[in-house]
Amino acid sequence: MTISAVASDADDSVAYTFASRYVREALPRFRIPEQSIPKDAAYQIINDELMLDGNPRLNLASFVTTWMEPECDRLIMAAVNKNYVDMDEYPVTTELQNRCVNMIAHLFNAPIGEDETAVGVGTVGSSEAIMLAGLAFKRKWQNKRKAEEKPYDKPNIVTGANVQVCWEKFARYFEVELKEVKLKEGYYVMDPAKAVEMVDENTICVAAILGSTLTGEFEDVKLLNDLLTEKNQETGWDTPIHVDAASGGFIAPFLYPELEWDFRLPRVKSINVSGHKYGLVYAGVGWVVWRNKEDLPEELIFHINYLGADQPTFTLNFSKGSSQIIAQYYQFIRLGFEGFRNIMENCTENAKVLKAGIEGTETFDIVSKDVGVPLVAFSLKDSGKYTVFDVSETLRRFGWIVPAYTMPADAEHVAVLRVVIREDFSRSLAERLVTDIKKVLTDLENRWTKTTMVSHVKAEENPDGGGAVVIKKSVKQTHEEIARYWKRLVDRKRTSGVC
């Protein structure tokens, strides 16, 4: 007699994952499924889809940290279930945040005593930090205008056109006019003189960028401070400065300690910095520190007691994880000043290696500067055959994610590629990237040579009766046409960089 058994779905724990029914059923996309599935099947299905994501280590578009030491990874996982806002339940985590704020304030030369507590807060990134700093400036300006019995309904903020999109969000969400200093070809940061010219009695602050997302350049905060001081003395105003040091705040103190950009300048009242960029922590942590208590209006601070004790809070959200706060403290005590300096020096040296390799192709112009955030921004000398967008797309065949974009207002015709050098981007990777760029250029050159399609043709009567005459556009015309196309996309969704 033959005995047969029917497989049951009741015990999927013994089923081989890829032999189960779960891998042949369509995945839910709009509704929560009615039935449960085994945990290993759920893991395998999601893990397989995630394989199609790019490799974070090869994502050269992002400033955000993509590698940390295993010991710190363990600390992060151990704290992943701690809600930071429960300060009374997790007092040590709160203490670690306060230590980080103090360390950052001293790093930025805040005028506080050796054992004095600094004024600042941890955030989920520089976007939230900028919102909080902007709100403090707006409220302080409004309070002053009310006391003087003057209108306080039309605040504005002065920035360069190179600011990250979070500044536009702040202006739109909190009803503040954004006055942008336009850029020009060859000068892709805010001109301090033009910025001060735009300041009026309704300006709540001028925002300077220490590390532009476009080219990595540091804006001249000291010159801005001096010019603004003169204008304040002439007008009787008290216009302050905020420094957006999201990218450069953990670079300048270690590589350029003599550069005056921080609280050493009297007009600088607050500074934000991204812990998840060159603070060397995974995505999800930023910081904002104020010069002193008077620069953060007390009415913006909330006090709650329903979690067990009186807790002051000044954030845009409430619940958030503790892991990144702990990871930031780990990096501070693990690396110290010496370690941070060594890492930033390595990044700078690797940026120089990459820059030399790109220059060696004789195909690109370097747009970025040597002093600033370690990155290399470069544009094509001739876009007649192919564009930086073609280079960016073709590099993906080798796994590299290198962004291509156009510059902001008044420099839109300039299109560039940008490679951000992070801690985990070694010299060998820089050399490999140069090799792959050369392969891409050869491939694009061959494609252009073989093609029979001409993009820009104008049919005119040939005096010799030979038919149509092909007129090739100039490099500038090609750049401008590319810029117009991409500007339409950028206007719909502005993505200048990652906070």
CSV table of C-alpha atoms in Angstrom, one decimal:
chain,number,residue,atom,x,y,z
A,1,MET,CA,0.0,0.0,0.0
A,2,THR,CA,1.2,3.5,-0.8
A,3,ILE,CA,0.9,6.0,2.0
A,4,SER,CA,0.7,9.7,1.0
A,5,ALA,CA,0.7,12.8,3.1
A,6,VAL,CA,-0.6,16.2,2.2
A,7,ALA,CA,1.6,19.2,3.2
A,8,SER,CA,-0.1,21.6,5.5
A,9,ASP,CA,0.3,25.3,5.8
A,10,ALA,CA,-0.2,24.9,9.5
A,11,ASP,CA,3.5,24.2,10.2
A,12,ASP,CA,5.5,26.5,8.0
A,13,SER,CA,8.4,26.5,10.5
A,14,VAL,CA,9.8,23.3,8.8
A,15,ALA,CA,9.3,24.6,5.3
A,16,TYR,CA,12.2,25.7,3.1
A,17,THR,CA,11.7,29.4,2.6
A,18,PHE,CA,12.1,29.5,-1.2
A,19,ALA,CA,9.9,26.4,-1.5
A,20,SER,CA,7.0,28.0,0.5
A,21,ARG,CA,4.0,29.7,-1.0
A,22,TYR,CA,5.0,33.1,0.4
A,23,VAL,CA,7.6,33.8,-2.3
A,24,ARG,CA,5.1,33.3,-5.1
A,25,GLU,CA,2.4,35.5,-3.8
A,26,ALA,CA,2.2,39.2,-4.5
A,27,LEU,CA,3.4,41.4,-1.7
A,28,PRO,CA,0.8,43.7,0.0
A,29,ARG,CA,1.2,47.3,-1.1
A,30,PHE,CA,-1.9,49.1,0.0
A,31,ARG,CA,-3.6,47.1,2.8
A,32,ILE,CA,-2.4,45.1,5.8
A,33,PRO,CA,-2.7,41.4,4.9
A,34,GLU,CA,-5.4,39.3,6.6
A,35,GLN,CA,-3.0,36.4,7.5
A,36,SER,CA,0.3,36.2,9.3
A,37,ILE,CA,3.4,34.7,7.7
A,38,PRO,CA,6.4,33.1,9.4
A,39,LYS,CA,9.1,35.4,10.7
A,40,ASP,CA,11.9,33.9,8.5
A,41,ALA,CA,9.7,34.3,5.4
A,42,ALA,CA,9.0,37.9,6.2
A,43,TYR,CA,12.7,38.6,6.7
A,44,GLN,CA,13.7,36.9,3.5
A,45,ILE,CA,11.2,38.6,1.4
A,46,ILE,CA,12.0,42.1,2.7
A,47,ASN,CA,15.7,41.4,2.6
A,48,ASP,CA,15.5,40.3,-1.0
A,49,GLU,CA,13.8,43.6,-2.0
A,50,LEU,CA,16.3,45.7,-0.1
A,51,MET,CA,19.1,44.1,-2.2
A,52,LEU,CA,18.0,46.4,-5.0
A,53,ASP,CA,18.9,49.5,-2.9
A,54,GLY,CA,22.2,51.1,-3.6
A,55,ASN,CA,25.3,50.3,-1.5
A,56,PRO,CA,25.5,53.1,1.2
A,57,ARG,CA,29.3,53.0,1.2
A,58,LEU,CA,29.3,53.8,-2.5
A,59,ASN,CA,26.6,56.6,-2.1
A,60,LEU,CA,28.9,59.5,-2.8
A,61,ALA,CA,26.0,61.9,-2.9
A,62,SER,CA,25.4,61.9,0.8
A,63,PHE,CA,27.3,63.6,3.7
A,64,VAL,CA,25.7,61.2,6.1
A,65,THR,CA,27.8,58.7,8.0
A,66,THR,CA,27.6,55.1,6.6
A,67,TRP,CA,30.1,53.3,8.9
A,68,MET,CA,30.8,53.0,12.6
A,69,GLU,CA,32.8,50.7,14.7
A,70,PRO,CA,31.2,47.4,15.8
A,71,GLU,CA,31.5,48.4,19.5
A,72,CYS,CA,29.3,51.5,18.8
A,73,ASP,CA,26.9,49.4,16.7
A,74,ARG,CA,26.4,47.2,19.9
A,75,LEU,CA,25.7,50.3,22.0
A,76,ILE,CA,23.2,51.5,19.4
A,77,MET,CA,21.3,48.2,19.3
A,78,ALA,CA,21.3,48.0,23.1
A,79,ALA,CA,19.5,51.4,23.3
A,80,VAL,CA,17.2,51.0,20.3
A,81,ASN,CA,14.2,50.5,22.6
A,82,LYS,CA,14.8,53.6,24.8
A,83,ASN,CA,12.6,56.6,24.1
A,84,TYR,CA,14.8,59.6,24.7
A,85,VAL,CA,12.0,61.8,25.9
A,86,ASP,CA,11.5,59.7,29.0
A,87,MET,CA,14.2,61.6,30.8
A,88,ASP,CA,13.2,60.6,34.3
A,89,GLU,CA,13.3,56.9,33.3
A,90,TYR,CA,16.6,57.2,31.4
A,91,PRO,CA,18.5,59.8,33.4
A,92,VAL,CA,21.9,58.6,32.2
A,93,THR,CA,20.9,59.0,28.6
A,94,THR,CA,19.8,62.5,29.4
A,95,GLU,CA,23.1,63.2,31.0
A,96,LEU,CA,25.0,62.0,27.9
A,97,GLN,CA,23.0,64.4,25.8
A,98,ASN,CA,23.9,67.3,28.2
A,99,ARG,CA,27.6,66.3,28.0
A,100,CYS,CA,27.5,66.3,24.2
A,101,VAL,CA,25.9,69.8,24.2
A,102,ASN,CA,28.7,71.1,26.6
A,103,MET,CA,31.4,69.5,24.5
A,104,ILE,CA,30.1,71.1,21.3
A,105,ALA,CA,29.6,74.5,22.9
A,106,HIS,CA,33.2,74.5,24.1
A,107,LEU,CA,34.4,73.2,20.7
A,108,PHE,CA,32.6,76.3,19.1
A,109,ASN,CA,34.2,78.6,21.7
A,110,ALA,CA,30.9,79.5,23.5
A,111,PRO,CA,31.5,82.2,26.3
A,112,ILE,CA,30.9,79.8,29.2
A,113,GLY,CA,32.9,78.7,32.2
A,114,GLU,CA,34.8,75.4,32.3
A,115,ASP,CA,32.1,73.8,34.5
A,116,GLU,CA,29.2,75.9,33.3
A,117,THR,CA,26.2,74.2,31.5
A,118,ALA,CA,25.8,75.2,27.9
A,119,VAL,CA,22.5,76.1,26.2
A,120,GLY,CA,21.6,73.6,23.5
A,121,VAL,CA,19.6,70.6,22.5
A,122,GLY,CA,20.0,67.4,20.5
A,123,THR,CA,17.7,67.1,17.4
A,124,VAL,CA,17.0,64.5,14.7
A,125,GLY,CA,19.2,66.5,12.3
A,126,SER,CA,20.2,69.9,11.2
A,127,SER,CA,16.8,70.6,9.7
A,128,GLU,CA,15.1,70.5,13.1
A,129,ALA,CA,18.0,72.4,14.6
A,130,ILE,CA,17.6,75.2,12.1
A,131,MET,CA,13.8,75.3,12.7
A,132,LEU,CA,14.5,75.8,16.4
A,133,ALA,CA,17.2,78.4,15.9
A,134,GLY,CA,14.9,80.3,13.5
A,135,LEU,CA,12.0,80.2,15.9
A,136,ALA,CA,14.2,81.7,18.6
A,137,PHE,CA,15.3,84.5,16.4
A,138,LYS,CA,11.8,85.2,15.2
A,139,ARG,CA,10.4,85.3,18.7
A,140,LYS,CA,13.1,87.5,20.1
A,141,TRP,CA,12.7,89.9,17.2
A,142,GLN,CA,8.9,90.0,17.7
A,143,ASN,CA,9.3,90.7,21.4
A,144,LYS,CA,11.6,93.6,20.8
A,145,ARG,CA,9.3,95.0,18.1
A,146,LYS,CA,6.3,94.8,20.4
A,147,ALA,CA,8.2,96.5,23.2
A,148,GLU,CA,9.1,99.3,20.8
A,149,GLU,CA,5.4,99.4,19.6
A,150,LYS,CA,6.5,98.7,16.0
A,151,PRO,CA,4.9,96.3,13.5
A,152,TYR,CA,6.1,92.7,13.9
A,153,ASP,CA,4.2,90.9,11.1
A,154,LYS,CA,6.8,90.9,8.3
A,155,PRO,CA,9.9,89.2,9.5
A,156,ASN,CA,12.6,88.2,7.0
A,157,ILE,CA,15.8,86.2,7.0
A,158,VAL,CA,18.8,86.8,4.7
A,159,THR,CA,20.7,83.8,3.2
A,160,GLY,CA,22.6,82.9,0.1
A,161,ALA,CA,20.9,81.1,-2.7
A,162,ASN,CA,23.1,78.1,-1.9
A,163,VAL,CA,21.3,77.2,1.3
A,164,GLN,CA,19.9,73.8,2.0
A,165,VAL,CA,16.2,73.3,1.4
A,166,CYS,CA,15.5,73.2,5.2
A,167,TRP,CA,15.9,77.0,5.2
A,168,GLU,CA,13.1,77.3,2.6
A,169,LYS,CA,11.0,75.0,4.7
A,170,PHE,CA,11.6,77.2,7.8
A,171,ALA,CA,10.6,80.3,5.8
A,172,ARG,CA,7.5,78.8,4.4
A,173,TYR,CA,6.3,76.9,7.5
A,174,PHE,CA,6.8,79.8,9.9
A,175,GLU,CA,5.9,82.7,7.6
A,176,VAL,CA,9.2,84.4,7.3
A,177,GLU,CA,10.3,86.0,4.1
A,178,LEU,CA,13.4,84.5,2.6
A,179,LYS,CA,15.7,87.0,1.0
A,180,GLU,CA,18.4,85.2,-1.0
A,181,VAL,CA,21.7,86.6,-2.2
A,182,LYS,CA,22.0,85.3,-5.8
A,183,LEU,CA,25.1,83.5,-6.9
A,184,LYS,CA,27.3,84.0,-10.0
A,185,GLU,CA,29.5,81.7,-12.1
A,186,GLY,CA,32.8,81.1,-10.3
A,187,TYR,CA,31.4,82.3,-6.9
A,188,TYR,CA,29.0,79.8,-5.4
A,189,VAL,CA,28.6,81.1,-1.8
A,190,MET,CA,26.9,84.1,-0.2
A,191,ASP,CA,28.6,87.5,-0.7
A,192,PRO,CA,28.7,89.0,2.8
A,193,ALA,CA,28.6,92.6,1.4
A,194,LYS,CA,25.5,91.9,-0.6
A,195,ALA,CA,23.9,90.1,2.3
A,196,VAL,CA,24.3,93.0,4.6
A,197,GLU,CA,22.9,95.3,1.9
A,198,MET,CA,19.7,93.3,2.1
A,199,VAL,CA,19.3,93.6,5.8
A,200,ASP,CA,16.6,95.8,7.1
A,201,GLU,CA,14.8,96.5,10.4
A,202,ASN,CA,12.6,93.4,9.8
A,203,THR,CA,15.6,91.0,9.4
A,204,ILE,CA,15.5,88.4,12.3
A,205,CYS,CA,19.0,87.1,11.4
A,206,VAL,CA,21.5,86.5,8.6
A,207,ALA,CA,22.3,82.8,8.0
A,208,ALA,CA,25.9,81.9,7.0
A,209,ILE,CA,26.9,78.5,5.7
A,210,LEU,CA,30.0,76.7,7.0
A,211,GLY,CA,30.3,74.1,4.3
A,212,SER,CA,28.0,74.7,1.3
A,213,THR,CA,26.3,71.5,0.0
A,214,LEU,CA,27.1,72.6,-3.6
A,215,THR,CA,30.9,73.0,-3.4
A,216,GLY,CA,31.9,72.5,0.3
A,217,GLU,CA,33.1,76.1,0.6
A,218,PHE,CA,33.1,77.9,3.9
A,219,GLU,CA,31.4,81.3,3.8
A,220,ASP,CA,33.3,84.3,5.2
A,221,VAL,CA,31.5,84.6,8.6
A,222,LYS,CA,34.1,87.0,10.0
A,223,LEU,CA,33.7,89.5,7.2
A,224,LEU,CA,29.9,89.1,7.6
A,225,ASN,CA,30.2,89.8,11.3
A,226,ASP,CA,32.3,92.9,10.8
A,227,LEU,CA,30.1,94.4,8.1
A,228,LEU,CA,26.9,93.6,10.1
A,229,THR,CA,28.4,95.2,13.2
A,230,GLU,CA,29.1,98.4,11.2
A,231,LYS,CA,25.5,98.4,9.9
A,232,ASN,CA,24.0,97.8,13.3
A,233,GLN,CA,26.1,100.7,14.7
A,234,GLU,CA,24.9,103.0,11.9
A,235,THR,CA,21.2,102.0,12.2
A,236,GLY,CA,20.7,101.1,15.8
A,237,TRP,CA,19.5,97.7,14.9
A,238,ASP,CA,20.7,94.5,16.5
A,239,THR,CA,20.7,92.0,13.6
A,240,PRO,CA,22.4,88.7,14.7
A,241,ILE,CA,24.0,85.8,12.8
A,242,HIS,CA,23.2,82.1,12.7
A,243,VAL,CA,25.9,79.8,11.4
A,244,ASP,CA,24.6,76.7,9.6
A,245,ALA,CA,27.6,74.4,10.3
A,246,ALA,CA,25.7,71.2,9.4
A,247,SER,CA,28.7,69.9,7.3
A,248,GLY,CA,31.6,72.1,8.5
A,249,GLY,CA,31.1,72.3,12.2
A,250,PHE,CA,33.0,69.1,12.9
A,251,ILE,CA,35.7,69.9,10.3
A,252,ALA,CA,36.8,73.5,10.9
A,253,PRO,CA,37.8,73.2,14.6
A,254,PHE,CA,40.1,70.3,13.8
A,255,LEU,CA,41.6,71.4,10.4
A,256,TYR,CA,41.4,75.2,10.6
A,257,PRO,CA,41.5,76.2,14.3
A,258,GLU,CA,42.5,79.7,13.5
A,259,LEU,CA,39.5,80.3,11.3
A,260,GLU,CA,37.0,82.6,13.1
A,261,TRP,CA,33.5,81.6,12.3
A,262,ASP,CA,31.9,80.6,15.7
A,263,PHE,CA,31.1,82.2,19.0
A,264,ARG,CA,34.4,84.1,18.9
A,265,LEU,CA,32.5,86.5,16.7
A,266,PRO,CA,30.1,88.6,18.8
A,267,ARG,CA,27.2,88.7,16.2
A,268,VAL,CA,27.0,84.9,16.1
A,269,LYS,CA,24.2,83.9,18.5
A,270,SER,CA,23.5,80.2,17.5
A,271,ILE,CA,25.1,77.4,15.6
A,272,ASN,CA,23.7,74.1,14.3
A,273,VAL,CA,25.8,71.1,13.4
A,274,SER,CA,24.9,67.6,12.1
A,275,GLY,CA,26.1,64.7,14.3
A,276,HIS,CA,25.2,62.3,11.5
A,277,LYS,CA,27.6,64.0,9.0
A,278,TYR,CA,31.1,64.7,10.1
A,279,GLY,CA,30.1,64.1,13.7
A,280,LEU,CA,30.5,60.5,12.5
A,281,VAL,CA,27.2,59.1,13.7
A,282,TYR,CA,24.5,57.2,11.7
A,283,ALA,CA,21.6,59.3,10.4
A,284,GLY,CA,19.3,60.7,13.0
A,285,VAL,CA,21.2,63.2,15.2
A,286,GLY,CA,21.9,67.0,15.0
A,287,TRP,CA,22.7,69.7,17.5
A,288,VAL,CA,21.9,73.4,18.0
A,289,VAL,CA,23.7,75.5,20.6
A,290,TRP,CA,23.1,79.1,21.7
A,291,ARG,CA,25.6,81.7,22.8
A,292,ASN,CA,23.9,82.2,26.1
A,293,LYS,CA,20.5,81.8,27.8
A,294,GLU,CA,19.3,85.2,26.7
A,295,ASP,CA,19.4,84.1,23.1
A,296,LEU,CA,16.8,81.4,23.6
A,297,PRO,CA,13.4,83.0,24.7
A,298,GLU,CA,12.1,81.2,27.8
A,299,GLU,CA,8.5,81.1,26.4
A,300,LEU,CA,9.6,78.7,23.7
A,301,ILE,CA,10.6,76.1,26.3
A,302,PHE,CA,7.9,73.7,27.5
A,303,HIS,CA,7.8,72.0,30.9
A,304,ILE,CA,6.0,68.7,31.3
A,305,ASN,CA,5.6,66.4,34.3
A,306,TYR,CA,3.4,63.5,33.2
A,307,LEU,CA,6.4,61.2,32.7
A,308,GLY,CA,7.5,61.4,36.3
A,309,ALA,CA,9.3,64.7,36.8
A,310,ASP,CA,9.5,68.2,35.6
A,311,GLN,CA,11.2,68.1,32.2
A,312,PRO,CA,12.0,71.1,30.0
A,313,THR,CA,11.7,70.5,26.3
A,314,PHE,CA,12.4,72.5,23.2
A,315,THR,CA,11.9,70.3,20.1
A,316,LEU,CA,9.6,70.1,17.2
A,317,ASN,CA,8.8,66.4,17.9
A,318,PHE,CA,8.4,64.5,21.1
A,319,SER,CA,9.4,60.8,21.1
A,320,LYS,CA,12.7,59.8,19.5
A,321,GLY,CA,15.3,57.1,19.9
A,322,SER,CA,18.3,57.4,22.3
A,323,SER,CA,20.7,55.4,20.2
A,324,GLN,CA,22.2,58.3,18.2
A,325,ILE,CA,22.7,60.5,21.2
A,326,ILE,CA,24.7,57.6,22.9
A,327,ALA,CA,26.6,57.0,19.6
A,328,GLN,CA,27.6,60.7,19.5
A,329,TYR,CA,29.0,60.5,23.0
A,330,TYR,CA,30.9,57.3,22.1
A,331,GLN,CA,32.6,59.1,19.2
A,332,PHE,CA,33.6,62.1,21.3
A,333,ILE,CA,35.3,60.0,24.0
A,334,ARG,CA,36.5,57.3,21.7
A,335,LEU,CA,38.2,59.6,19.2
A,336,GLY,CA,39.0,62.7,21.2
A,337,PHE,CA,40.4,65.8,19.5
A,338,GLU,CA,43.3,63.8,18.1
A,339,GLY,CA,41.1,61.1,16.5
A,340,PHE,CA,38.7,63.7,14.9
A,341,ARG,CA,41.7,65.6,13.5
A,342,ASN,CA,43.3,62.5,12.0
A,343,ILE,CA,40.0,61.4,10.3
A,344,MET,CA,39.4,64.9,8.9
A,345,GLU,CA,43.0,65.0,7.6
A,346,ASN,CA,42.5,61.6,6.0
A,347,CYS,CA,39.4,62.8,4.3
A,348,THR,CA,41.1,65.9,3.0
A,349,GLU,CA,44.1,64.0,1.7
A,350,ASN,CA,41.8,61.5,-0.1
A,351,ALA,CA,39.9,64.4,-1.6
A,352,LYS,CA,43.1,65.7,-3.0
A,353,VAL,CA,43.9,62.3,-4.5
A,354,LEU,CA,40.5,62.2,-6.2
A,355,LYS,CA,40.8,65.8,-7.4
A,356,ALA,CA,44.2,65.1,-9.0
A,357,GLY,CA,42.8,62.0,-10.7
A,358,ILE,CA,39.9,63.9,-12.1
A,359,GLU,CA,42.1,66.7,-13.3
A,360,GLY,CA,44.2,64.1,-15.0
A,361,THR,CA,41.4,63.1,-17.4
A,362,GLU,CA,41.7,66.7,-18.9
A,363,THR,CA,37.9,66.5,-19.3
A,364,PHE,CA,36.7,68.3,-16.2
A,365,ASP,CA,37.0,71.7,-14.5
A,366,ILE,CA,37.2,71.5,-10.7
A,367,VAL,CA,34.6,73.8,-9.1
A,368,SER,CA,35.2,73.1,-5.4
A,369,LYS,CA,37.9,74.7,-3.3
A,370,ASP,CA,40.7,73.1,-1.2
A,371,VAL,CA,39.6,74.7,2.0
A,372,GLY,CA,36.2,73.5,3.2
A,373,VAL,CA,34.3,70.3,3.4
A,374,PRO,CA,36.3,67.4,1.9
A,375,LEU,CA,34.5,66.9,-1.4
A,376,VAL,CA,35.2,67.3,-5.1
A,377,ALA,CA,32.7,69.2,-7.4
A,378,PHE,CA,33.6,69.2,-11.1
A,379,SER,CA,32.0,70.2,-14.4
A,380,LEU,CA,32.6,69.2,-18.0
A,381,LYS,CA,34.8,71.4,-20.1
A,382,ASP,CA,32.7,70.5,-23.1
A,383,SER,CA,29.1,69.3,-22.8
A,384,GLY,CA,28.6,69.2,-26.6
A,385,LYS,CA,28.9,65.4,-26.7
A,386,TYR,CA,27.5,64.3,-23.4
A,387,THR,CA,26.5,65.9,-20.1
A,388,VAL,CA,27.3,65.5,-16.4
A,389,PHE,CA,23.9,63.8,-16.1
A,390,ASP,CA,25.1,61.1,-18.6
A,391,VAL,CA,28.3,60.6,-16.6
A,392,SER,CA,26.3,60.3,-13.4
A,393,GLU,CA,23.9,57.7,-14.9
A,394,THR,CA,26.7,55.7,-16.5
A,395,LEU,CA,28.7,55.5,-13.3
A,396,ARG,CA,25.8,53.6,-11.7
A,397,ARG,CA,26.8,50.6,-13.8
A,398,PHE,CA,29.8,50.3,-11.6
A,399,GLY,CA,27.8,50.8,-8.4
A,400,TRP,CA,28.8,54.4,-7.8
A,401,ILE,CA,26.1,56.9,-6.8
A,402,VAL,CA,27.5,60.3,-7.9
A,403,PRO,CA,24.9,63.2,-8.1
A,404,ALA,CA,24.7,65.7,-10.9
A,405,TYR,CA,22.9,69.0,-10.5
A,406,THR,CA,22.7,72.6,-11.6
A,407,MET,CA,23.7,75.6,-9.5
A,408,PRO,CA,21.0,77.8,-8.0
A,409,ALA,CA,19.7,81.2,-9.2
A,410,ASP,CA,21.9,83.2,-11.6
A,411,ALA,CA,24.3,80.3,-12.1
A,412,GLU,CA,21.8,77.7,-13.4
A,413,HIS,CA,23.7,77.2,-16.6
A,414,VAL,CA,26.5,75.5,-14.6
A,415,ALA,CA,26.0,71.8,-14.1
A,416,VAL,CA,28.3,69.8,-11.9
A,417,LEU,CA,29.1,66.4,-10.4
A,418,ARG,CA,30.0,66.1,-6.7
A,419,VAL,CA,31.8,63.4,-4.7
A,420,VAL,CA,31.6,63.7,-0.9
A,421,ILE,CA,34.6,62.2,0.9
A,422,ARG,CA,33.5,60.5,4.1
A,423,GLU,CA,35.5,58.7,6.8
A,424,ASP,CA,35.0,55.3,5.0
A,425,PHE,CA,36.1,56.5,1.6
A,426,SER,CA,39.7,55.3,1.4
A,427,ARG,CA,42.5,56.2,-1.1
A,428,SER,CA,42.0,52.8,-2.9
A,429,LEU,CA,38.3,53.7,-3.5
A,430,ALA,CA,39.3,57.1,-4.7
A,431,GLU,CA,41.7,55.5,-7.2
A,432,ARG,CA,39.1,53.0,-8.3
A,433,LEU,CA,36.5,55.8,-8.8
A,434,VAL,CA,39.0,57.6,-11.1
A,435,THR,CA,39.5,54.4,-13.1
A,436,ASP,CA,35.8,53.9,-13.5
A,437,ILE,CA,35.3,57.6,-14.5
A,438,LYS,CA,37.8,57.1,-17.3
A,439,LYS,CA,36.0,54.0,-18.5
A,440,VAL,CA,32.7,56.0,-18.5
A,441,LEU,CA,34.3,58.8,-20.5
A,442,THR,CA,35.6,56.3,-23.1
A,443,ASP,CA,32.2,54.6,-23.3
A,444,LEU,CA,30.3,57.9,-23.7
A,445,GLU,CA,32.9,59.1,-26.3
A,446,ASN,CA,32.4,55.9,-28.3
A,447,ARG,CA,28.6,56.2,-28.1
A,448,TRP,CA,28.7,59.7,-29.4
A,449,THR,CA,31.1,58.7,-32.2
A,450,LYS,CA,28.8,55.8,-33.3
A,451,THR,CA,25.5,57.6,-33.1
A,452,THR,CA,23.8,58.8,-36.3
A,453,MET,CA,21.3,60.9,-34.5
A,454,VAL,CA,22.0,64.6,-34.1
A,455,SER,CA,20.1,66.4,-31.3
A,456,HIS,CA,20.0,69.9,-32.8
A,457,VAL,CA,19.4,70.1,-36.5
A,458,LYS,CA,18.2,73.2,-38.3
A,459,ALA,CA,17.3,72.6,-41.9
A,460,GLU,CA,18.3,75.4,-44.2
A,461,GLU,CA,18.6,75.5,-47.9
A,462,ASN,CA,22.2,74.8,-49.0
A,463,PRO,CA,23.4,77.2,-51.6
A,464,ASP,CA,25.2,74.2,-53.3
A,465,GLY,CA,21.9,72.2,-53.3
A,466,GLY,CA,23.3,69.7,-50.8
A,467,GLY,CA,20.2,69.6,-48.6
A,468,ALA,CA,20.1,70.4,-44.9
A,469,VAL,CA,22.9,72.0,-43.0
A,470,VAL,CA,23.6,70.7,-39.5
A,471,ILE,CA,24.3,73.5,-37.0
A,472,LYS,CA,25.9,72.5,-33.7
A,473,LYS,CA,25.0,74.5,-30.7
A,474,SER,CA,27.8,76.1,-28.6
A,475,VAL,CA,28.9,74.7,-25.3
A,476,LYS,CA,27.2,77.6,-23.5
A,477,GLN,CA,23.9,77.1,-25.4
A,478,THR,CA,24.0,73.4,-24.5
A,479,HIS,CA,24.7,74.2,-20.8
A,480,GLU,CA,21.8,76.7,-20.7
A,481,GLU,CA,19.4,74.3,-22.4
A,482,ILE,CA,20.3,71.5,-19.9
A,483,ALA,CA,20.0,74.0,-17.0
A,484,ARG,CA,16.5,75.1,-18.1
A,485,TYR,CA,15.3,71.4,-18.2
A,486,TRP,CA,16.7,70.6,-14.8
A,487,LYS,CA,15.6,73.9,-13.3
A,488,ARG,CA,12.0,72.9,-14.1
A,489,LEU,CA,12.5,69.7,-12.1
A,490,VAL,CA,14.3,71.4,-9.3
A,491,ASP,CA,11.6,74.1,-9.0
A,492,ARG,CA,9.1,71.3,-8.4
A,493,LYS,CA,11.2,69.5,-5.8
A,494,ARG,CA,14.2,71.3,-4.4
A,495,THR,CA,16.9,68.8,-3.2
A,496,SER,CA,20.1,70.6,-2.6
A,497,GLY,CA,21.6,68.1,-0.2
A,498,VAL,CA,21.0,65.9,2.9
A,499,CYS,CA,20.7,67.2,6.5
